[in-house]
């Protein structure tokens, strides 16, 4: 490659034409940028289609490559007189400009131009080839190459532009990596190290250490320079002298202020006691190495903690925001949690560990939360999972904090999205119950966006009908779809479920087998989950403690309904509870339980077995792809996102909600099914669910109609129960507790208590003639109406409901009761109920 003046293009590779006489087009002029007083168009292309050549007069060139080794850009060195040097960028792309002779130049090739920001790091190809190797970060490409030769067990890397341009580089590839930075021995070198440490921590680097430079190095020394012989004594090689400094590099100090006596080395956290007398002291090993990321608090000065990251022995990444209040408990609690999550801790040094957590300080502060899901920050919305996985503009300013290091392991992913789509989601097509539960698993994040309340769906049916299979595949959206993963048991207390609801906020909470629940608590749990908040409790001094809160769409399975389970404890299910947790029959009507389409499986059992295995093999990836798209859309245009969801919900309501005077309870349940449909359709549009458009709508509609059919009315649940209770009383006591006032068919005389004695009488009955024939009419006395017929209900409201339904004949004075003439007793007031309430002739 020939050398050319600065700001001019490098020589084109052979075969690329140029027309220097064609003038710039209007579009090119409108998109032009100013460069040296001349109009210019610059379009960098990456990766490049060919390798760069060393420009004439340059002493070295360093090519920046991607993970596959393709050239992205380059930098070359031009030496000047007096030992000065220039490091200049070289980038492949199209440049259109007018040269000094007023000729138009349009050349695609390598140019002396800067690459597009963010700039790539040097050594990405080596980084990809060594996924488990530690990283050694230095300043400058020459130094990086020298460090790679000296320490081949590391991946040596650098960034572009030095300390002042750290923010222009893309540090994301170092997320989850252990990085040691070796600064140059001068003030600019230390400034570069400080800036790089902050950038790497922001990008999610797992552990960041900084070499403590040995004394006696000349000013400006870097790893590419020889070690002065006076330091080595002339007896050992430079690499042997430098290696211990690398291996024992302490935790980076740019962010962390270590307590006195503590040091974080390559071997882990150590404490060196003060020496007293002539007795030698030795470092106390406390734990394997970890990175101190930030101190945390709730934003109001409470809930302080310490966020740390580490790798277990299988190179899996973990993080834990440790509540600092735990240091004043048993030290073994902290050490036990860390050990359980793969960070080896000394059994005899737990007090040193507690003291370190209590005493270490950081410059970085993060807001801690004890609830998963959406959180608003100054940088926009962030969505956080219990394991610490966070996406969104505010992901760098908020962290999940819990007293357990292993919290969130239910949300770990396994397999690929393509595998999950093929082995799990595809089998829900044509199966309304499975498709409903899969769609519902995506609905949790929409609750906050649409301002909706929590609520639940309960799939009820006999054993081995596919209920648990539906739960397994729904759980696989967020984590392992099994009972040791996302599937929780109903068997537990309301207090215990508060923490689980908070941890699963804005995701999905799946409770299996309601039959195992405590009958006295199941109704309270349904209310609590749907009301978004736990109990108000008092602290030790009597003051109110903060309540746990959440938003969650919860799914449930069982062989009994909520009302039947509560009935085991003699409790009545209230209308509000049955609206918050609605019953869907597991039997889809195809003779195969919850299944309607087998997708070439030999039986429903074979399909259930396949889905059970697949849900615990491929899991957790669908939710992350869905959240990536959802968070992006919410950040870009939240109003447009809401409009899309509302449009889908409107389509559902138009298609499946009956016309007419539909009660608010039915509309509330319909809104939940519509939100589930919208979530499934949105996941389909995002390419997460491999379905045709409309599949989620169809499944939600079929299940809503099944619920409506089981309910039997579009009126209020309380109204339905009122009619059912009066009907049940007449069915049970129509012969025994109602005195017959119908005239004797042989004599025409009215019957009286003297002829037919009624024990424990509730009222009277008589035959009446209507245009549809004859039927019974029941005359119920006021006291019996309130104490027995309407027991547990509002008696006045029951009368109004029956009157509006045409089952109760009011008095001429507008009252619900009317005057009844009873032989031998005279007139009395009572409630006159038509036998039509029985749906036939009656008792």
Coordinates of N, CA and C in Angstrom, one line a residue, residues 353-564:
X353 N -14.4 -12.8 56.9 CA -15.3 -12.6 55.8 C -16.4 -11.5 56.1
X354 N -17.0 -11.7 57.3 CA -18.0 -10.7 57.7 C -17.4 -9.4 57.9
X355 N -16.2 -9.3 58.5 CA -15.6 -8.0 58.7 C -15.3 -7.3 57.3
X356 N -14.8 -8.1 56.3 CA -14.5 -7.5 55.0 C -15.8 -6.9 54.4
X357 N -16.9 -7.7 54.4 CA -18.1 -7.2 53.8 C -18.6 -6.0 54.5
X358 N -18.4 -5.9 55.8 CA -18.9 -4.7 56.6 C -18.0 -3.5 56.3
X359 N -16.7 -3.7 56.0 CA -15.8 -2.6 56.0 C -15.4 -2.1 54.6
X360 N -15.5 -3.0 53.5 CA -15.0 -2.5 52.2 C -16.0 -1.4 51.7
X361 N -15.4 -0.5 50.9 CA -16.2 0.6 50.4 C -15.9 0.7 48.9
X362 N -16.9 1.2 48.1 CA -16.7 1.4 46.7 C -17.2 2.7 46.3
X363 N -16.7 3.2 45.2 CA -17.1 4.5 44.6 C -18.5 4.3 43.9
X364 N -18.7 3.1 43.4 CA -19.9 2.8 42.6 C -21.1 2.5 43.5
X365 N -22.2 3.1 43.3 CA -23.4 2.8 44.0 C -24.5 2.3 43.1
X366 N -25.2 1.3 43.5 CA -26.4 0.8 42.7 C -27.6 0.8 43.6
X367 N -28.8 1.0 43.0 CA -30.0 0.9 43.8 C -30.4 -0.6 43.8
X368 N -30.7 -1.1 45.0 CA -31.1 -2.5 45.2 C -32.6 -2.6 45.3
X369 N -33.1 -3.7 44.8 CA -34.5 -3.9 44.8 C -34.7 -5.4 45.3
X370 N -35.8 -5.7 46.0 CA -36.1 -7.0 46.4 C -37.2 -7.6 45.6
X371 N -37.6 -7.0 44.5 CA -38.7 -7.5 43.6 C -38.2 -7.6 42.2
X372 N -38.5 -8.7 41.5 CA -38.1 -8.8 40.1 C -39.0 -7.9 39.3
X373 N -38.7 -7.9 38.0 CA -39.6 -7.2 37.0 C -39.1 -5.9 36.6
X374 N -40.1 -5.0 36.3 CA -39.8 -3.7 35.8 C -39.4 -2.7 36.9
X375 N -38.4 -1.9 36.7 CA -38.1 -0.8 37.6 C -37.7 0.4 36.8
X376 N -38.1 1.6 37.2 CA -37.8 2.8 36.5 C -36.6 3.4 37.1
X377 N -35.6 3.8 36.3 CA -34.4 4.5 36.7 C -34.2 5.8 35.9
X378 N -33.2 6.5 36.2 CA -32.9 7.8 35.5 C -32.6 7.5 34.1
X379 N -32.1 6.3 33.8 CA -31.7 5.9 32.4 C -32.8 5.2 31.7
X380 N -34.0 5.1 32.2 CA -35.1 4.4 31.5 C -35.5 3.2 32.3
X381 N -36.4 2.4 31.7 CA -36.9 1.2 32.4 C -35.8 0.1 32.3
X382 N -35.8 -0.7 33.4 CA -34.9 -1.9 33.4 C -35.8 -3.0 33.8
X383 N -35.6 -4.2 33.3 CA -36.3 -5.4 33.7 C -35.2 -6.3 34.3
X384 N -35.5 -6.8 35.5 CA -34.5 -7.5 36.3 C -35.0 -8.9 36.7
X385 N -34.2 -9.9 36.5 CA -34.6 -11.2 37.0 C -33.9 -11.5 38.3
X386 N -34.5 -12.4 39.1 CA -33.9 -12.7 40.4 C -32.4 -13.1 40.4
X387 N -32.0 -13.8 39.3 CA -30.6 -14.2 39.3 C -29.6 -13.0 38.9
X388 N -30.1 -11.8 38.7 CA -29.3 -10.7 38.4 C -29.3 -10.3 36.9
X389 N -29.8 -11.1 36.0 CA -29.9 -10.8 34.6 C -30.8 -9.6 34.4
X390 N -30.3 -8.5 33.9 CA -31.0 -7.3 33.7 C -30.8 -6.7 32.3
X391 N -31.9 -6.2 31.7 CA -31.9 -5.6 30.4 C -32.6 -4.3 30.5
X392 N -32.3 -3.4 29.5 CA -33.0 -2.1 29.5 C -32.0 -1.0 29.8
X393 N -32.4 0.2 29.5 CA -31.5 1.4 29.6 C -31.0 1.6 31.1
X394 N -31.8 1.2 32.1 CA -31.4 1.4 33.4 C -30.7 0.2 34.0
X395 N -30.2 -0.8 33.2 CA -29.7 -2.0 33.8 C -28.4 -1.8 34.6
X396 N -27.7 -0.7 34.4 CA -26.4 -0.5 35.1 C -26.6 0.2 36.4
X397 N -27.8 0.5 36.8 CA -28.1 1.3 38.0 C -29.0 0.6 39.0
X398 N -29.3 -0.7 38.7 CA -30.2 -1.4 39.7 C -29.8 -2.8 39.7
X399 N -30.0 -3.4 40.9 CA -29.5 -4.8 41.1 C -30.5 -5.5 42.1
X400 N -30.7 -6.8 41.9 CA -31.6 -7.5 42.8 C -30.8 -8.0 44.0
X401 N -31.4 -7.7 45.2 CA -30.8 -8.0 46.4 C -31.6 -9.0 47.2
X402 N -31.0 -10.0 47.8 CA -31.7 -11.1 48.5 C -30.8 -11.6 49.6
X403 N -31.3 -12.3 50.6 CA -30.5 -12.9 51.6 C -30.0 -14.3 51.2
X404 N -30.3 -14.7 49.9 CA -29.9 -16.0 49.4 C -29.0 -15.7 48.2
X405 N -27.8 -16.4 48.2 CA -26.9 -16.2 47.0 C -27.5 -17.0 45.8
X406 N -28.2 -18.1 46.1 CA -28.7 -18.9 45.0 C -30.1 -18.5 44.4
X407 N -30.6 -17.4 44.9 CA -31.9 -16.9 44.4 C -31.8 -16.7 42.9
X408 N -32.9 -17.1 42.2 CA -33.0 -16.9 40.8 C -32.4 -18.1 39.9
X409 N -32.0 -19.1 40.6 CA -31.5 -20.2 39.7 C -32.6 -20.9 38.9
X410 N -33.9 -20.7 39.4 CA -35.0 -21.2 38.6 C -35.1 -20.5 37.2
X411 N -34.4 -19.4 37.0 CA -34.5 -18.6 35.8 C -33.3 -18.8 34.9
X412 N -32.5 -19.7 35.1 CA -31.3 -20.0 34.3 C -31.8 -20.6 33.0
X413 N -31.2 -20.2 31.8 CA -31.6 -20.8 30.5 C -30.9 -22.1 30.2
X414 N -31.5 -22.9 29.3 CA -30.8 -24.1 28.8 C -31.3 -24.4 27.4
X415 N -30.3 -24.7 26.5 CA -30.6 -25.0 25.1 C -30.8 -23.7 24.3
X416 N -31.2 -23.8 23.1 CA -31.4 -22.7 22.2 C -32.9 -22.4 22.0
X417 N -33.1 -21.2 21.5 CA -34.5 -20.8 21.2 C -35.1 -21.7 20.1
X418 N -34.2 -22.0 19.1 CA -34.7 -22.9 18.0 C -35.1 -24.3 18.6
X419 N -34.3 -24.8 19.5 CA -34.7 -26.1 20.1 C -36.0 -26.0 20.8
X420 N -36.2 -24.9 21.6 CA -37.4 -24.8 22.4 C -38.6 -24.6 21.5
X421 N -38.5 -23.9 20.4 CA -39.6 -23.7 19.5 C -40.0 -25.0 18.9
X422 N -39.0 -25.8 18.5 CA -39.3 -27.0 17.8 C -39.8 -28.1 18.7
X423 N -39.2 -28.2 19.9 CA -39.5 -29.3 20.8 C -40.6 -29.0 21.8
X424 N -40.9 -27.7 22.0 CA -42.0 -27.4 23.0 C -43.1 -26.6 22.4
X425 N -42.8 -25.4 21.9 CA -43.9 -24.5 21.5 C -44.7 -25.0 20.3
X426 N -44.0 -25.7 19.4 CA -44.7 -26.1 18.2 C -45.9 -27.0 18.5
X427 N -45.7 -27.8 19.6 CA -46.8 -28.8 19.9 C -48.0 -28.1 20.6
X428 N -47.9 -26.9 20.9 CA -49.1 -26.2 21.4 C -50.1 -25.7 20.4
X429 N -49.7 -25.7 19.1 CA -50.5 -25.3 18.0 C -51.7 -26.3 17.9
X430 N -52.9 -25.8 18.0 CA -54.1 -26.6 17.9 C -54.6 -27.2 19.2
X431 N -53.8 -26.9 20.3 CA -54.1 -27.4 21.6 C -54.4 -26.1 22.5
X432 N -55.7 -25.8 22.7 CA -56.0 -24.5 23.3 C -55.5 -24.4 24.7
X433 N -55.5 -25.4 25.5 CA -55.1 -25.3 26.9 C -53.6 -25.1 26.9
X434 N -52.8 -25.8 26.1 CA -51.4 -25.6 26.1 C -51.0 -24.2 25.5
X435 N -51.7 -23.8 24.5 CA -51.4 -22.5 23.9 C -51.8 -21.4 24.8
X436 N -52.9 -21.6 25.6 CA -53.2 -20.6 26.6 C -52.2 -20.4 27.6
X437 N -51.7 -21.5 28.2 CA -50.7 -21.4 29.2 C -49.3 -20.9 28.7
X438 N -49.0 -21.2 27.5 CA -47.7 -20.7 26.9 C -47.9 -19.2 26.7
X439 N -49.0 -18.7 26.2 CA -49.2 -17.3 26.0 C -49.3 -16.6 27.3
X440 N -49.9 -17.2 28.3 CA -50.0 -16.6 29.7 C -48.6 -16.4 30.3
X441 N -47.7 -17.2 29.9 CA -46.3 -17.1 30.5 C -45.6 -15.8 30.0
X442 N -46.0 -15.3 28.8 CA -45.5 -14.1 28.3 C -46.2 -12.8 28.8
X443 N -47.4 -13.0 29.5 CA -48.2 -11.9 29.8 C -47.8 -11.1 31.0
X444 N -46.9 -11.7 31.9 CA -46.5 -10.9 33.1 C -45.9 -9.6 32.8
X445 N -44.9 -9.5 31.9 CA -44.3 -8.2 31.6 C -45.3 -7.1 31.1
X446 N -46.4 -7.5 30.6 CA -47.4 -6.6 30.0 C -48.3 -5.9 31.1
X447 N -48.3 -6.5 32.3 CA -49.1 -6.0 33.4 C -48.8 -4.5 33.7
X448 N -47.5 -4.3 33.8 CA -47.0 -2.9 34.2 C -47.2 -2.0 33.0
X449 N -46.9 -2.4 31.8 CA -47.1 -1.6 30.6 C -48.5 -1.2 30.4
X450 N -49.5 -2.1 30.7 CA -50.9 -1.8 30.4 C -51.6 -1.3 31.7
X451 N -50.9 -1.3 32.8 CA -51.5 -0.9 34.1 C -52.6 -1.8 34.6
X452 N -52.4 -3.1 34.4 CA -53.3 -4.2 34.8 C -53.0 -4.7 36.1
X453 N -54.0 -5.2 36.8 CA -53.9 -5.9 38.1 C -53.5 -7.4 37.9
X454 N -52.9 -8.0 39.0 CA -52.6 -9.4 38.9 C -53.9 -10.2 38.8
X455 N -53.7 -11.5 38.4 CA -54.8 -12.4 38.4 C -54.3 -13.8 38.0
X456 N -55.2 -14.8 38.0 CA -54.8 -16.1 37.8 C -55.7 -16.9 36.9
X457 N -55.2 -18.1 36.4 CA -55.9 -19.0 35.6 C -55.7 -20.4 36.3
X458 N -56.8 -21.1 36.6 CA -56.7 -22.4 37.3 C -57.3 -23.5 36.4
X459 N -56.4 -24.4 36.0 CA -56.8 -25.5 35.1 C -57.2 -26.7 35.9
X460 N -58.5 -27.0 35.9 CA -59.0 -28.0 36.8 C -59.5 -29.2 36.0
X461 N -59.2 -30.4 36.5 CA -59.7 -31.6 35.9 C -59.1 -32.8 36.6
X462 N -59.5 -34.0 36.1 CA -59.1 -35.3 36.7 C -57.6 -35.5 36.5
X463 N -57.1 -36.5 37.3 CA -55.7 -36.8 37.2 C -55.3 -37.3 35.8
X464 N -54.1 -37.1 35.4 CA -53.5 -37.6 34.1 C -54.3 -37.0 32.9
X465 N -54.8 -35.7 33.1 CA -55.5 -35.1 32.0 C -54.7 -34.1 31.2
X466 N -53.4 -33.9 31.6 CA -52.6 -32.9 30.9 C -52.4 -31.6 31.6
X467 N -52.9 -31.5 32.8 CA -52.8 -30.2 33.6 C -51.4 -29.9 33.9
X468 N -50.6 -30.8 34.4 CA -49.2 -30.6 34.8 C -48.4 -30.3 33.5
X469 N -48.7 -31.0 32.4 CA -48.0 -30.8 31.2 C -48.1 -29.3 30.7
X470 N -49.3 -28.8 30.9 CA -49.6 -27.4 30.5 C -48.7 -26.5 31.4
X471 N -48.6 -26.8 32.7 CA -47.8 -26.0 33.6 C -46.3 -26.1 33.2
X472 N -45.8 -27.3 32.9 CA -44.4 -27.5 32.5 C -44.0 -26.7 31.4
X473 N -44.8 -26.6 30.3 CA -44.4 -25.9 29.1 C -44.5 -24.4 29.4
X474 N -45.4 -23.9 30.2 CA -45.4 -22.5 30.6 C -44.2 -22.2 31.4
X475 N -43.8 -23.0 32.3 CA -42.6 -22.8 33.1 C -41.3 -22.7 32.2
X476 N -41.3 -23.5 31.1 CA -40.1 -23.5 30.3 C -39.8 -22.2 29.6
X477 N -40.8 -21.3 29.6 CA -40.6 -20.0 29.0 C -39.5 -19.2 29.8
X478 N -39.6 -19.4 31.2 CA -38.7 -18.6 32.0 C -37.6 -19.4 32.6
X479 N -37.7 -20.7 32.7 CA -36.7 -21.5 33.3 C -37.0 -22.9 33.1
X480 N -36.4 -23.8 34.0 CA -36.7 -25.2 33.8 C -38.1 -25.5 34.1
X481 N -38.8 -26.2 33.2 CA -40.2 -26.5 33.3 C -40.4 -27.8 34.1
X482 N -40.2 -27.7 35.3 CA -40.3 -28.9 36.2 C -40.5 -28.5 37.6
X483 N -40.8 -29.5 38.5 CA -41.0 -29.2 39.9 C -39.7 -28.8 40.6
X484 N -38.6 -29.0 40.1 CA -37.4 -28.5 40.7 C -36.9 -27.2 40.0
X485 N -37.8 -26.6 39.2 CA -37.5 -25.4 38.5 C -38.6 -24.3 38.8
X486 N -39.3 -24.0 37.7 CA -40.4 -23.0 37.7 C -41.7 -23.4 38.4
X487 N -41.9 -24.7 38.5 CA -43.2 -25.2 39.1 C -43.1 -25.3 40.6
X488 N -43.9 -24.4 41.2 CA -44.0 -24.5 42.7 C -45.2 -25.2 43.1
X489 N -45.3 -25.7 44.4 CA -46.4 -26.4 44.9 C -47.3 -25.5 45.6
X490 N -48.6 -25.8 45.5 CA -49.6 -25.1 46.3 C -49.4 -25.3 47.8
X491 N -48.8 -26.5 48.1 CA -48.7 -26.8 49.5 C -47.7 -25.9 50.2
X492 N -48.2 -24.9 50.9 CA -47.3 -23.9 51.6 C -48.2 -22.9 52.2
X493 N -47.6 -22.0 52.9 CA -48.4 -20.9 53.6 C -48.4 -19.7 52.8
X494 N -49.4 -18.8 53.1 CA -49.5 -17.5 52.4 C -48.3 -16.7 52.7
X495 N -47.7 -16.8 53.9 CA -46.5 -16.0 54.2 C -45.3 -16.5 53.3
X496 N -45.2 -17.8 53.1 CA -44.1 -18.3 52.3 C -44.2 -17.9 50.8
X497 N -45.5 -17.8 50.3 CA -45.7 -17.5 48.9 C -45.4 -16.0 48.7
X498 N -45.4 -15.1 49.7 CA -45.1 -13.7 49.5 C -43.8 -13.5 48.9
X499 N -42.8 -14.2 49.5 CA -41.4 -14.0 48.9 C -41.3 -14.5 47.5
X500 N -42.0 -15.7 47.2 CA -41.9 -16.2 45.8 C -42.6 -15.3 44.9
X501 N -43.7 -14.7 45.3 CA -44.5 -13.8 44.4 C -43.6 -12.5 44.1
X502 N -42.9 -12.0 45.1 CA -42.0 -10.9 44.9 C -40.9 -11.2 44.0
X503 N -40.3 -12.4 44.1 CA -39.2 -12.8 43.3 C -39.6 -13.1 41.8
X504 N -40.9 -13.4 41.6 CA -41.4 -13.7 40.3 C -42.2 -12.6 39.7
X505 N -42.1 -11.4 40.3 CA -43.0 -10.3 39.8 C -42.7 -10.0 38.4
X506 N -43.8 -9.7 37.6 CA -43.7 -9.4 36.2 C -43.3 -10.5 35.3
X507 N -43.2 -11.7 35.9 CA -42.9 -12.9 35.1 C -44.1 -13.8 35.1
X508 N -43.9 -15.0 35.7 CA -45.1 -15.9 35.8 C -44.9 -16.8 37.1
X509 N -45.9 -17.0 37.8 CA -45.9 -17.8 39.0 C -46.8 -19.0 38.8
X510 N -46.2 -20.2 38.9 CA -47.0 -21.4 38.5 C -47.1 -22.3 39.8
X511 N -48.3 -22.6 40.2 CA -48.6 -23.4 41.4 C -49.3 -24.7 40.9
X512 N -48.7 -25.8 41.3 CA -49.2 -27.1 40.8 C -50.0 -27.8 42.0
X513 N -51.1 -28.5 41.6 CA -51.8 -29.4 42.5 C -52.4 -28.6 43.7
X514 N -53.5 -27.9 43.5 CA -54.2 -27.2 44.5 C -54.7 -28.2 45.6
X515 N -55.0 -29.4 45.2 CA -55.5 -30.4 46.2 C -54.5 -30.6 47.4
X516 N -53.3 -30.2 47.3 CA -52.3 -30.3 48.4 C -52.3 -29.1 49.3
X517 N -53.0 -28.1 48.9 CA -53.0 -26.8 49.7 C -53.8 -27.0 51.0
X518 N -53.5 -26.1 51.9 CA -54.3 -26.1 53.1 C -55.6 -25.4 52.9
X519 N -56.7 -26.1 53.1 CA -58.1 -25.5 52.7 C -58.3 -24.2 53.4
X520 N -57.8 -24.0 54.6 CA -58.1 -22.7 55.3 C -57.4 -21.5 54.7
X521 N -56.3 -21.8 53.9 CA -55.5 -20.7 53.4 C -55.6 -20.5 51.9
X522 N -56.2 -21.4 51.2 CA -56.2 -21.3 49.8 C -56.9 -20.1 49.3
X523 N -58.0 -19.7 49.9 CA -58.7 -18.5 49.5 C -57.9 -17.2 49.8
X524 N -57.3 -17.2 50.9 CA -56.5 -16.1 51.3 C -55.3 -15.9 50.3
X525 N -54.7 -17.0 49.9 CA -53.6 -17.0 48.9 C -54.1 -16.4 47.6
X526 N -55.2 -16.8 47.1 CA -55.7 -16.3 45.9 C -55.9 -14.8 45.9
X527 N -56.5 -14.3 47.0 CA -56.7 -12.9 47.2 C -55.4 -12.1 47.3
X528 N -54.5 -12.7 48.1 CA -53.2 -12.0 48.3 C -52.4 -11.9 47.0
X529 N -52.3 -13.0 46.2 CA -51.6 -12.9 44.9 C -52.2 -11.9 44.0
X530 N -53.5 -11.9 43.9 CA -54.2 -11.0 42.9 C -54.2 -9.5 43.4
X531 N -54.0 -9.3 44.7 CA -54.0 -7.9 45.2 C -52.6 -7.3 45.3
X532 N -51.6 -7.9 44.8 CA -50.3 -7.3 44.5 C -49.5 -7.0 45.8
X533 N -49.9 -7.4 47.0 CA -49.2 -7.0 48.2 C -49.4 -8.1 49.3
X534 N -48.4 -8.2 50.1 CA -48.4 -9.1 51.3 C -49.1 -8.5 52.5
X535 N -49.0 -9.2 53.6 CA -49.6 -8.7 54.8 C -48.8 -7.6 55.4
X536 N -49.5 -6.7 56.1 CA -48.8 -5.6 56.9 C -48.4 -6.2 58.2
X537 N -47.1 -6.2 58.5 CA -46.5 -6.8 59.7 C -45.8 -5.7 60.5
X538 N -45.7 -6.0 61.8 CA -45.0 -5.1 62.7 C -43.6 -5.6 63.0
X539 N -42.7 -4.7 63.2 CA -41.3 -5.0 63.6 C -41.2 -5.3 65.1
X540 N -40.0 -5.5 65.5 CA -39.9 -5.9 67.0 C -40.3 -4.8 67.9
X541 N -40.2 -3.5 67.4 CA -40.6 -2.4 68.3 C -42.1 -2.0 68.0
X542 N -42.8 -2.7 67.2 CA -44.2 -2.4 66.9 C -44.4 -1.6 65.7
X543 N -43.4 -1.0 65.1 CA -43.5 -0.2 64.0 C -43.8 -1.1 62.7
X544 N -44.5 -0.5 61.8 CA -44.9 -1.2 60.6 C -43.7 -1.5 59.7
X545 N -43.5 -2.7 59.3 CA -42.5 -3.1 58.4 C -42.9 -3.0 56.9
X546 N -41.9 -2.8 56.1 CA -42.3 -2.7 54.6 C -42.9 -3.9 54.1
X547 N -44.0 -3.8 53.4 CA -44.6 -5.0 52.8 C -44.0 -5.3 51.4
X548 N -44.0 -6.6 51.1 CA -43.6 -7.1 49.8 C -44.7 -6.8 48.8
X549 N -44.3 -6.4 47.6 CA -45.2 -6.1 46.6 C -44.8 -6.8 45.3
X550 N -45.7 -7.0 44.4 CA -45.5 -7.7 43.1 C -46.6 -7.4 42.1
X551 N -46.4 -7.8 40.9 CA -47.4 -7.9 39.8 C -47.1 -9.2 39.2
X552 N -48.1 -10.0 39.1 CA -47.9 -11.4 38.6 C -49.1 -12.0 38.0
X553 N -49.0 -12.6 36.9 CA -50.1 -13.4 36.3 C -49.8 -14.9 36.7
X554 N -50.5 -15.5 37.6 CA -50.2 -16.8 38.1 C -51.1 -17.8 37.5
X555 N -50.5 -19.0 37.3 CA -51.2 -20.2 36.7 C -51.2 -21.2 37.8
X556 N -52.3 -22.0 37.7 CA -52.6 -23.0 38.8 C -53.2 -24.3 38.1
X557 N -52.9 -25.4 38.7 CA -53.6 -26.7 38.3 C -54.1 -27.4 39.5
X558 N -55.1 -28.3 39.3 CA -55.6 -29.0 40.4 C -56.8 -29.9 40.0
X559 N -57.2 -30.8 40.8 CA -58.3 -31.7 40.6 C -59.6 -31.1 41.1
X560 N -59.5 -30.1 41.9 CA -60.6 -29.4 42.5 C -60.6 -27.9 42.2
X561 N -61.8 -27.3 42.3 CA -61.9 -25.9 42.1 C -61.5 -25.2 43.4
X562 N -61.3 -23.8 43.3 CA -61.1 -23.0 44.5 C -62.2 -23.2 45.5
X563 N -63.5 -23.1 45.0 CA -64.6 -23.2 45.9 C -64.7 -24.5 46.6
X564 N -64.4 -25.6 45.8 CA -64.5 -26.9 46.4 C -63.4 -27.1 47.5

